N, CA, C and O of each residue as an XYZ file, in Angstrom:
640
protein
N       1.052     -1.235      0.083
C      -0.113     -0.032      0.179
C       1.110      1.065     -0.100
O       1.144      1.911     -0.993
N       1.984      0.829      0.809
C       2.836      2.248      0.554
C       3.662      2.573     -0.323
O       4.233      3.663     -0.347
N       3.811      1.690     -1.117
C       4.478      1.883     -2.597
C       3.486      2.616     -3.552
O       3.828      3.606     -4.198
N       2.213      2.060     -3.605
C       1.233      2.545     -4.236
C       1.047      3.835     -4.230
O       1.014      4.537     -5.241
N       0.856      4.394     -2.551
C       0.599      5.890     -2.270
C       2.227      6.662     -2.838
O       2.179      7.782     -3.347
N       3.389      6.041     -2.704
C       4.618      6.845     -3.268
C       4.335      6.962     -4.383
O       4.261      8.156     -4.674
N       4.026      5.991     -5.603
C       3.536      6.122     -6.465
C       3.143      7.400     -7.318
O       3.705      8.169     -8.097
N       1.779      7.210     -6.720
C       0.667      8.098     -6.821
C       1.162      9.634     -6.702
O       0.933     10.541     -7.502
N       1.913      9.694     -5.473
C       2.226     11.429     -5.165
C       3.778     11.744     -6.487
O       4.039     12.843     -6.975
N       4.463     10.572     -6.738
C       5.430     10.634     -7.461
C       4.752     11.277     -8.942
O       5.409     12.102     -9.577
N       3.611     10.900     -9.350
C       2.914     10.931    -10.597
C       2.343     12.224    -10.349
O       2.524     13.058    -11.236
N       1.713     12.558     -9.369
C       1.106     14.110     -9.055
C       1.707     15.227     -9.058
O       1.350     16.383     -9.285
N       3.072     14.533     -8.657
C       4.435     16.094     -8.557
C       4.531     15.880    -10.016
O       4.041     16.819    -10.643
N       5.020     14.917    -10.757
C       5.308     15.172    -12.047
C       4.419     15.925    -12.932
O       4.822     16.746    -13.756
N       3.184     15.613    -12.729
C       2.294     16.461    -13.493
C       2.369     17.957    -13.298
O       2.548     18.795    -14.181
N       2.211     18.154    -12.044
C       2.639     19.445    -11.672
C       3.779     20.067    -12.011
O       3.724     21.273    -12.253
N       4.510     19.658    -12.059
C       5.548     20.194    -12.611
C       6.079     20.098    -14.417
O       7.247     20.063    -14.803
N       4.978     20.074    -15.185
C       5.022     19.602    -16.462
C       4.986     21.005    -17.273
O       4.775     20.978    -18.485
N       5.164     22.059    -16.687
C       5.347     23.331    -17.394
C       6.765     23.347    -18.176
O       6.933     23.769    -19.320
N       7.778     22.783    -17.295
C       9.257     22.791    -17.980
C       9.777     21.440    -17.620
O       9.911     21.086    -16.448
N      10.111     20.584    -18.796
C      10.462     19.112    -18.572
C      12.115     19.560    -19.343
O      12.319     19.725    -20.545
N      12.934     19.652    -18.424
C      14.628     19.332    -18.884
C      15.064     17.783    -19.333
O      14.615     16.990    -18.505
N      15.611     17.295    -20.119
C      16.029     16.278    -20.654
C      17.391     16.214    -19.823
O      18.097     17.171    -19.505
N      17.600     14.819    -19.539
C      19.010     14.976    -18.799
C      20.224     14.267    -19.716
O      20.046     13.764    -20.826
N      21.418     14.339    -19.041
C      23.073     14.320    -19.821
C      22.645     12.951    -20.537
O      21.710     12.797    -21.323
N      23.536     12.018    -20.082
C      23.727     10.770    -20.813
C      23.328     10.521    -22.079
O      24.110     10.394    -23.021
N      21.297     10.389    -22.205
C      20.736      9.995    -23.305
C      21.012     11.011    -24.285
O      21.076     10.529    -25.416
N      21.218     12.392    -24.230
C      21.004     13.282    -25.384
C      19.472     13.704    -25.512
O      18.968     14.252    -26.492
N      18.830     13.340    -24.323
C      17.282     14.030    -24.260
C      17.778     15.587    -24.685
O      18.813     16.230    -24.518
N      16.683     15.800    -25.222
C      16.489     17.464    -25.611
C      15.637     18.063    -24.603
O      14.759     17.374    -24.083
N      15.817     19.361    -24.249
C      14.949     20.055    -23.318
C      13.448     20.497    -24.134
O      13.444     21.038    -25.240
N      12.562     20.252    -23.581
C      11.169     20.462    -24.063
C      10.353     21.421    -23.082
O       9.940     20.858    -22.068
N      10.113     22.507    -23.190
C       8.978     23.362    -22.627
C       7.496     23.199    -22.877
O       7.359     22.875    -24.057
N       6.670     23.262    -22.442
C       5.378     22.937    -22.657
C       4.583     23.932    -21.863
O       4.594     23.945    -20.632
N       3.885     24.773    -22.613
C       3.250     25.737    -22.413
C       1.790     25.715    -22.571
O       1.298     25.778    -23.698
N       0.944     25.615    -21.333
C      -0.612     24.668    -21.298
C      -1.330     25.873    -21.268
O      -0.990     26.850    -20.600
N      -2.535     25.798    -22.143
C      -3.293     27.098    -22.211
C      -4.195     27.436    -20.702
O      -4.643     28.579    -20.604
N      -4.421     26.587    -19.702
C      -4.652     27.031    -18.422
C      -3.611     28.008    -17.617
O      -3.867     28.620    -16.580
N      -2.334     28.007    -18.365
C      -1.294     28.799    -17.643
C      -1.130     30.155    -18.415
O      -0.244     30.987    -18.219
N      -2.220     30.225    -19.393
C      -1.626     31.542    -20.319
C      -2.018     32.918    -19.637
O      -2.232     32.811    -18.430
N      -2.125     33.926    -20.061
C      -2.390     35.014    -19.473
C      -3.104     35.533    -20.511
O      -2.480     35.341    -21.555
N      -4.444     36.277    -20.746
C      -5.187     36.423    -21.814
C      -5.748     37.987    -22.251
O      -6.913     38.343    -22.071
N      -5.002     38.590    -22.679
C      -5.364     39.909    -23.027
C      -6.506     40.164    -24.271
O      -6.132     40.110    -25.442
N      -7.797     40.419    -23.953
C      -8.825     40.422    -24.706
C      -9.670     41.757    -25.096
O      -9.766     42.743    -24.366
N     -10.056     41.662    -25.930
C     -11.166     42.723    -26.575
C     -12.200     41.995    -26.966
O     -13.244     42.642    -27.037
N     -12.295     40.577    -27.318
C     -13.638     40.189    -27.757
C     -13.654     38.961    -26.864
O     -13.863     39.279    -25.693
N     -13.524     37.873    -27.020
C     -14.561     36.642    -26.292
C     -13.772     35.753    -25.770
O     -14.162     34.889    -24.986
N     -12.248     35.929    -26.275
C     -11.385     34.941    -25.800
C     -11.389     34.405    -24.428
O     -11.283     35.170    -23.469
N     -11.496     33.248    -24.295
C     -11.503     32.413    -23.024
C     -10.833     31.253    -22.734
O     -10.613     30.451    -23.641
N     -10.465     31.033    -21.582
C      -9.847     29.199    -21.380
C     -11.032     28.633    -20.856
O     -11.756     29.001    -19.931
N     -11.100     27.482    -21.772
C     -12.387     26.837    -21.914
C     -11.730     25.180    -21.368
O     -10.623     24.718    -21.644
N     -12.658     24.636    -20.658
C     -12.371     23.403    -20.033
C     -13.800     22.264    -20.061
O     -14.415     21.836    -19.083
N     -13.978     22.056    -21.113
C     -14.827     21.249    -21.626
C     -14.279     19.783    -22.329
O     -13.888     19.762    -23.496
N     -14.302     18.662    -21.532
C     -13.681     17.597    -21.789
C     -12.645     17.737    -22.642
O     -11.679     18.366    -22.212
N     -12.584     17.185    -24.067
C     -11.490     17.406    -24.850
C     -11.031     18.549    -25.150
O     -10.029     18.679    -25.854
N     -11.766     19.640    -24.607
C     -11.609     20.975    -25.340
C     -10.967     21.645    -24.237
O     -11.515     22.729    -24.036
N      -9.693     21.334    -23.181
C      -8.920     22.275    -22.528
C      -8.179     23.257    -23.454
O      -7.140     22.889    -24.004
N      -8.604     24.317    -23.619
C      -7.946     25.310    -24.821
C      -8.044     26.695    -24.402
O      -8.093     26.965    -23.202
N      -8.079     27.642    -25.345
C      -8.384     28.988    -25.254
C      -8.788     28.912    -26.546
O      -8.171     28.494    -27.526
N     -10.081     29.438    -26.437
C     -11.076     29.503    -27.105
C     -11.994     30.846    -27.793
O     -11.720     31.920    -27.257
N     -12.751     30.898    -28.598
C     -13.700     32.018    -28.565
C     -12.720     33.219    -29.167
O     -12.816     34.435    -29.000
N     -12.068     32.709    -29.674
C     -10.552     33.606    -30.287
C     -10.989     34.503    -31.568
O     -10.474     34.246    -32.656
N     -11.940     35.560    -31.445
C     -12.133     36.508    -32.891
C     -11.070     37.877    -33.209
O     -10.964     38.481    -34.276
N     -10.580     38.052    -32.345
C     -10.065     39.583    -32.433
C      -8.870     39.397    -32.757
O      -8.358     38.411    -32.226
N      -8.068     40.136    -33.614
C      -6.900     40.168    -34.241
C      -5.911     40.783    -32.867
O      -4.718     40.490    -32.785
N      -6.676     41.744    -31.741
C      -6.081     42.458    -30.748
C      -5.835     41.506    -29.645
O      -5.012     41.792    -28.775
N      -6.582     40.241    -29.616
C      -6.563     39.099    -28.577
C      -4.924     38.683    -28.351
O      -4.122     38.442    -29.253
N      -4.696     38.672    -27.076
C      -3.069     38.228    -26.888
C      -3.310     37.077    -26.072
O      -4.127     37.048    -25.152
N      -2.616     36.180    -26.415
C      -2.210     34.745    -25.014
C      -1.015     34.798    -25.147
O      -0.447     34.916    -26.233
N      -0.323     34.695    -23.755
C       0.683     35.218    -23.314
C       1.378     34.212    -22.369
O       0.654     33.896    -21.425
N       2.909     33.478    -22.381
C       3.280     33.130    -21.180
C       4.516     33.911    -21.016
O       5.187     34.600    -21.785
N       4.604     33.607    -19.839
C       6.338     33.871    -19.207
C       6.812     32.453    -19.307
O       6.044     31.490    -19.295
N       8.124     32.372    -19.406
C       8.463     31.051    -19.046
C      10.480     31.120    -19.030
O      11.192     32.038    -19.438
N      10.807     30.081    -18.541
C      12.326     30.172    -18.483
C      13.008     28.607    -19.291
O      12.590     27.463    -19.473
N      14.072     29.260    -19.556
C      14.847     28.460    -20.467
C      16.264     28.362    -19.659
O      17.026     29.297    -19.416
N      16.457     26.649    -19.221
C      17.783     26.326    -18.583
C      19.025     26.187    -19.691
O      20.200     26.346    -19.360
N      18.634     25.892    -20.956
C      20.061     25.148    -21.694
C      19.431     26.533    -22.887
O      18.256     26.532    -23.254
N      20.188     27.347    -23.236
C      20.231     28.218    -24.480
C      20.348     27.118    -25.936
O      20.991     26.069    -25.977
N      19.804     27.519    -26.674
C      19.980     27.128    -28.349
C      19.016     27.461    -29.099
O      18.560     28.605    -29.123
N      18.519     26.341    -29.917
C      17.827     26.770    -31.059
C      16.517     25.704    -30.734
O      16.683     24.522    -30.433
N      15.340     26.297    -30.844
C      13.840     25.583    -30.252
C      12.874     25.921    -31.248
O      12.487     27.039    -31.587
N      12.536     24.781    -31.674
C      11.445     24.431    -32.695
C      10.158     24.962    -31.781
O      10.044     24.683    -30.587
N       9.285     25.705    -32.467
C       8.195     26.495    -31.890
C       6.576     25.369    -32.667
O       6.073     25.426    -33.788
N       6.173     24.370    -31.306
C       4.964     23.582    -32.064
C       4.023     24.140    -31.564
O       4.293     24.392    -30.389
N       3.021     24.478    -31.846
C       1.627     24.776    -31.493
C       0.462     23.576    -31.816
O       0.143     23.166    -32.932
N      -0.089     23.129    -30.465
C      -1.233     22.156    -30.567
C      -2.752     22.975    -30.740
O      -3.412     23.448    -29.814
N      -3.077     22.994    -32.115
C      -4.517     23.774    -32.279
C      -5.744     23.033    -32.907
O      -5.354     21.940    -33.315
N      -6.974     23.200    -33.121
C      -7.922     23.185    -33.567
C      -8.607     24.331    -34.208
O      -8.555     25.502    -33.831
N      -9.417     23.733    -35.477
C     -10.358     24.571    -36.053
C     -11.273     24.072    -37.142
O     -10.809     23.633    -38.194
N     -12.314     24.121    -36.951
C     -13.326     23.479    -37.836
C     -12.884     24.057    -39.134
O     -12.285     25.110    -39.351
N     -13.435     22.869    -40.191
C     -13.481     23.566    -41.720
C     -13.415     24.886    -42.088
O     -12.504     25.580    -42.541
N     -14.681     25.118    -41.774
C     -15.188     26.675    -42.211
C     -14.411     27.666    -41.958
O     -14.453     28.745    -42.550
N     -13.627     27.362    -41.039
C     -12.952     28.484    -40.171
C     -11.517     28.513    -40.674
O     -10.919     29.587    -40.603
N     -10.958     27.543    -41.128
C      -9.544     27.370    -41.331
C      -8.731     28.590    -42.140
O      -9.286     29.322    -42.959
N      -7.571     28.665    -41.833
C      -6.968     29.553    -43.145
C      -6.773     30.920    -42.153
O      -6.865     31.824    -42.984
N      -6.617     31.385    -41.213
C      -6.402     32.479    -40.677
C      -4.819     32.343    -40.382
O      -4.201     31.353    -39.990
N      -4.340     33.673    -40.698
C      -2.910     33.886    -40.280
C      -2.503     33.952    -38.705
O      -3.121     34.851    -38.135
N      -1.884     33.445    -38.114
C      -1.479     33.572    -36.771
C       0.116     33.806    -36.647
O       0.912     33.198    -37.363
N       0.644     35.085    -35.313
C       1.637     35.315    -35.061
C       2.440     34.860    -34.044
O       1.558     34.653    -33.211
N       3.334     34.592    -33.568
C       4.258     33.855    -32.589
C       5.318     34.610    -32.267
O       6.262     34.322    -33.003
N       5.642     35.648    -31.310
C       6.210     36.519    -30.935
C       7.118     36.100    -29.575
O       6.649     36.250    -28.447
N       8.310     35.621    -29.781
C       9.057     35.267    -28.518
C      10.294     36.121    -28.348
O      11.328     36.096    -29.016
N       9.971     36.887    -27.307
C      10.977     38.240    -26.909
C      10.632     39.120    -28.808
O       9.542     39.592    -29.133
N      11.703     39.100    -29.579
C      11.584     40.050    -30.158
C      11.650     39.111    -31.735
O      11.621     39.714    -32.809
N      11.733     37.690    -31.662
C      11.698     36.891    -32.865
C      10.132     36.700    -33.437
O       9.258     36.675    -32.570
N       9.797     36.590    -34.568
C       8.414     36.983    -35.015
C       8.520     35.653    -35.943
O       9.420     35.535    -36.775
N       7.464     34.599    -35.717
C       7.001     33.710    -36.594
C       5.639     33.838    -36.627
O       4.912     34.417    -35.820
N       5.224     32.982    -38.084
C       3.827     32.837    -38.607
C       3.179     31.538    -39.212
O       3.793     30.732    -39.911
N       1.908     31.447    -38.865
C       1.466     29.912    -39.455
C       0.247     30.418    -39.662
O      -0.264     31.377    -39.085
N      -0.418     29.421    -40.904
C      -1.905     29.586    -41.121
C      -2.161     28.463    -40.271
O      -1.428     27.528    -39.952
N      -3.636     28.803    -39.889
C      -4.675     28.014    -39.251
C      -5.073     26.651    -39.925
O      -5.972     26.622    -40.765
N      -4.404     25.547    -39.552
C      -4.955     24.552    -40.391
C      -6.193     23.876    -40.304
O      -6.638     23.670    -39.175
N      -6.822     23.498    -41.277
C      -8.312     22.685    -40.957
C      -7.812     21.442    -40.219
O      -6.932     20.672    -40.603
N      -8.564     21.379    -39.037
C      -9.033     19.898    -38.455
C      -9.710     19.448    -38.612
O      -9.710     18.231    -38.428
N     -10.711     20.073    -39.039
C     -11.855     19.306    -39.363
C     -13.064     19.778    -38.224
O     -14.132     20.314    -38.520
N     -12.671     19.488    -37.082
C     -13.588     19.948    -36.052
C     -12.928     20.407    -35.109
O     -11.705     20.287    -35.047
N     -13.685     21.041    -34.171
C     -13.003     22.205    -32.918
C     -12.170     21.292    -32.008
O     -11.122     21.639    -31.462
N     -12.775     20.029    -31.900
C     -12.416     19.044    -30.835
C     -10.995     18.363    -31.435
O     -10.271     17.844    -30.586
N     -10.692     18.340    -32.376
C      -9.589     17.671    -33.509
C      -8.241     18.596    -33.397
O      -8.172     19.569    -34.149
N      -7.126     18.320    -32.452
C      -5.842     18.853    -32.567
C      -5.122     18.422    -33.661
O      -5.108     17.261    -34.070
N      -4.449     19.471    -34.196
C      -2.929     19.302    -34.745
C      -2.005     19.734    -34.014
O      -2.242     20.420    -33.020
N      -0.788     19.394    -34.397
C       0.793     19.837    -34.369
C       1.133     20.850    -35.596
O       1.217     20.458    -36.760
N       1.330     22.296    -35.165
C       1.830     22.994    -36.293
C       3.041     23.542    -35.914
O       3.121     24.254    -34.912
N       4.243     23.215    -36.799
C       5.307     23.548    -36.469
C       5.506     25.225    -37.193
O       5.490     25.430    -38.406
N       5.698     26.359    -36.077
C       5.546     27.462    -36.549
C       7.116     28.002    -37.270
O       7.260     28.989    -37.991
N       8.145     27.075    -36.848
C       9.305     27.627    -36.717
C      10.278     27.732    -35.989
O      10.173     26.863    -35.123
N      11.012     28.207    -35.875
C      12.518     28.162    -34.875
C      13.173     29.317    -34.503
O      13.402     30.243    -35.281
N      13.517     29.291    -33.209
C      14.085     30.481    -32.664
C      14.912     30.159    -31.853
O      14.941     29.093    -31.239
N      15.886     31.317    -31.751
C      16.956     31.016    -30.570
C      16.949     31.733    -29.410
O      16.640     32.922    -29.340
N      17.321     30.958    -28.392
C      16.803     31.363    -26.971
C      18.149     31.136    -25.953
O      18.615     30.022    -25.716
N      18.570     32.140    -25.516
C      19.274     32.082    -24.392
C      18.987     31.476    -23.300
O      17.805     31.170    -23.143
N      19.837     31.174    -22.381
C      19.350     30.593    -20.885
C      18.495     31.760    -20.300
O      18.753     32.914    -20.643
N      17.362     31.458    -19.319
C      16.980     32.844    -18.549
C      15.362     32.907    -19.036
O      14.732     32.147    -19.771
N      15.076     33.767    -18.533
C      13.651     34.250    -18.757
C      12.874     34.890    -20.227
O      13.240     35.878    -20.863
N      11.858     34.109    -20.480
C      11.387     34.713    -21.972
C       9.738     34.720    -22.192
O       9.020     33.945    -21.560
N       9.340     35.440    -22.918
C       7.830     35.909    -22.681
C       7.879     35.163    -24.650
O       8.771     35.118    -25.497
N       6.555     34.751    -24.627
C       5.857     34.295    -25.988
C       4.818     34.994    -25.977
O       4.433     35.270    -24.841
N       3.954     35.558    -27.161
C       2.920     36.055    -27.376
C       2.524     35.346    -28.840
O       3.171     35.241    -29.882
N       1.121     34.887    -28.449
C       0.295     34.312    -30.114
C      -0.635     35.306    -29.991
O      -1.033     35.776    -28.926
N      -1.021     35.662    -31.232
C      -1.614     36.694    -31.585
C      -2.453     36.534    -33.624
O      -1.982     36.591    -34.760
N      -3.378     36.395    -33.219
C      -3.769     36.562    -34.550
C      -3.749     37.949    -35.659
O      -3.897     39.154    -35.455
N      -3.551     37.321    -36.636
C      -2.810     38.691    -37.960
C      -3.864     38.970    -38.840
O      -4.148     40.137    -39.112
N      -4.650     37.737    -39.451
C      -5.446     38.104    -40.350
C      -6.749     37.037    -40.263
O      -6.365     35.884    -40.458
N      -7.776     37.113    -40.088
C      -8.856     36.870    -39.785
C      -9.586     36.426    -41.014
O     -10.167     37.272    -41.693
N      -9.603     34.671    -41.481
C     -10.538     34.659    -42.684
C     -12.096     34.396    -42.595
O     -12.926     34.625    -43.475
N     -12.296     33.894    -41.407
C     -13.980     33.454    -40.749
C     -14.202     34.184    -39.248
O     -13.545     35.136    -38.826
N     -15.026     33.665    -38.725
C     -15.246     34.590    -37.281
C     -14.412     34.071    -36.274
O     -14.683     34.512    -35.157
N     -13.244     33.066    -36.338
C     -12.542     32.632    -35.082
C     -11.410     32.138    -36.164
O     -11.361     31.597    -37.269
N     -10.162     32.877    -34.736
C      -8.813     31.978    -35.362
C      -8.709     30.418    -35.328
O      -8.266     29.657    -36.189
N      -9.259     30.140    -34.052
C      -9.311     28.167    -33.900
C      -9.105     28.425    -32.236
O      -9.287     29.444    -31.569
N      -8.697     27.215    -31.892
C      -8.605     26.976    -30.766
C      -7.233     26.220    -30.487
O      -6.766     25.255    -31.092
N      -6.744     26.883    -29.468
C      -5.250     26.733    -29.063
C      -5.229     26.133    -27.731
O      -5.885     26.610    -26.804
N      -4.295     24.821    -27.582
C      -4.369     23.985    -26.745
C      -2.864     24.219    -25.956
O      -2.801     24.878    -24.918
N      -1.828     23.676    -26.504
C      -0.769     23.754    -26.005
C       0.514     24.561    -26.802
O       0.045     24.936    -27.876
N       1.639     24.885    -26.723
C       2.801     25.169    -27.267
C       3.828     24.636    -26.647
O       3.832     24.867    -25.437
N       4.862     23.886    -27.118
C       5.982     23.271    -27.027
C       6.727     24.000    -27.887
O       6.431     24.377    -29.021
N       8.145     24.243    -26.993
C       9.160     24.592    -27.473
C      10.646     22.975    -27.255
O      11.342     22.619    -26.305
N      10.491     22.488    -28.660
C      11.492     21.666    -28.316
C      13.400     22.221    -28.872
O      13.924     23.001    -29.667
N      13.684     21.525    -28.160
C      15.159     22.008    -28.541
C      15.812     21.119    -29.631
O      16.062     19.920    -29.507
N      16.044     21.875    -30.692
C      16.661     20.771    -31.711
C      18.192     20.756    -31.965
O      18.682     19.928    -32.733
């Protein structure tokens, strides 16, 4: 019983620390930083909200190019990182242009057609160079095709 309880405590602690996960030495594991929707700061003039409905733990009702989704994060090991966004967008709303700014580095991507609001795809926005220390990422719509930009569930920075 004590082993099961200890294992459960370790699993809970690991999930709480999931914002920044750093690979260790020997095996060459790369640093990966995950920024979850629930932890984002939302700056909105529209209806932008955090949604927590079933598989829809995401930022949704994203309808204004003035809306900003912001995270502050730390990088342990500097280097080049691929920026991957986990997004969903129903077919008739796909095609909007979205910007990602990390400090002064700017990336853009086109919101893909994921067929439904609950079906998420990973989109590689590009790579950025990050020094060790604190950083800020802002995701913001650039050009809206239809009423909504899409849903954003997760941003992952993968060291390359």
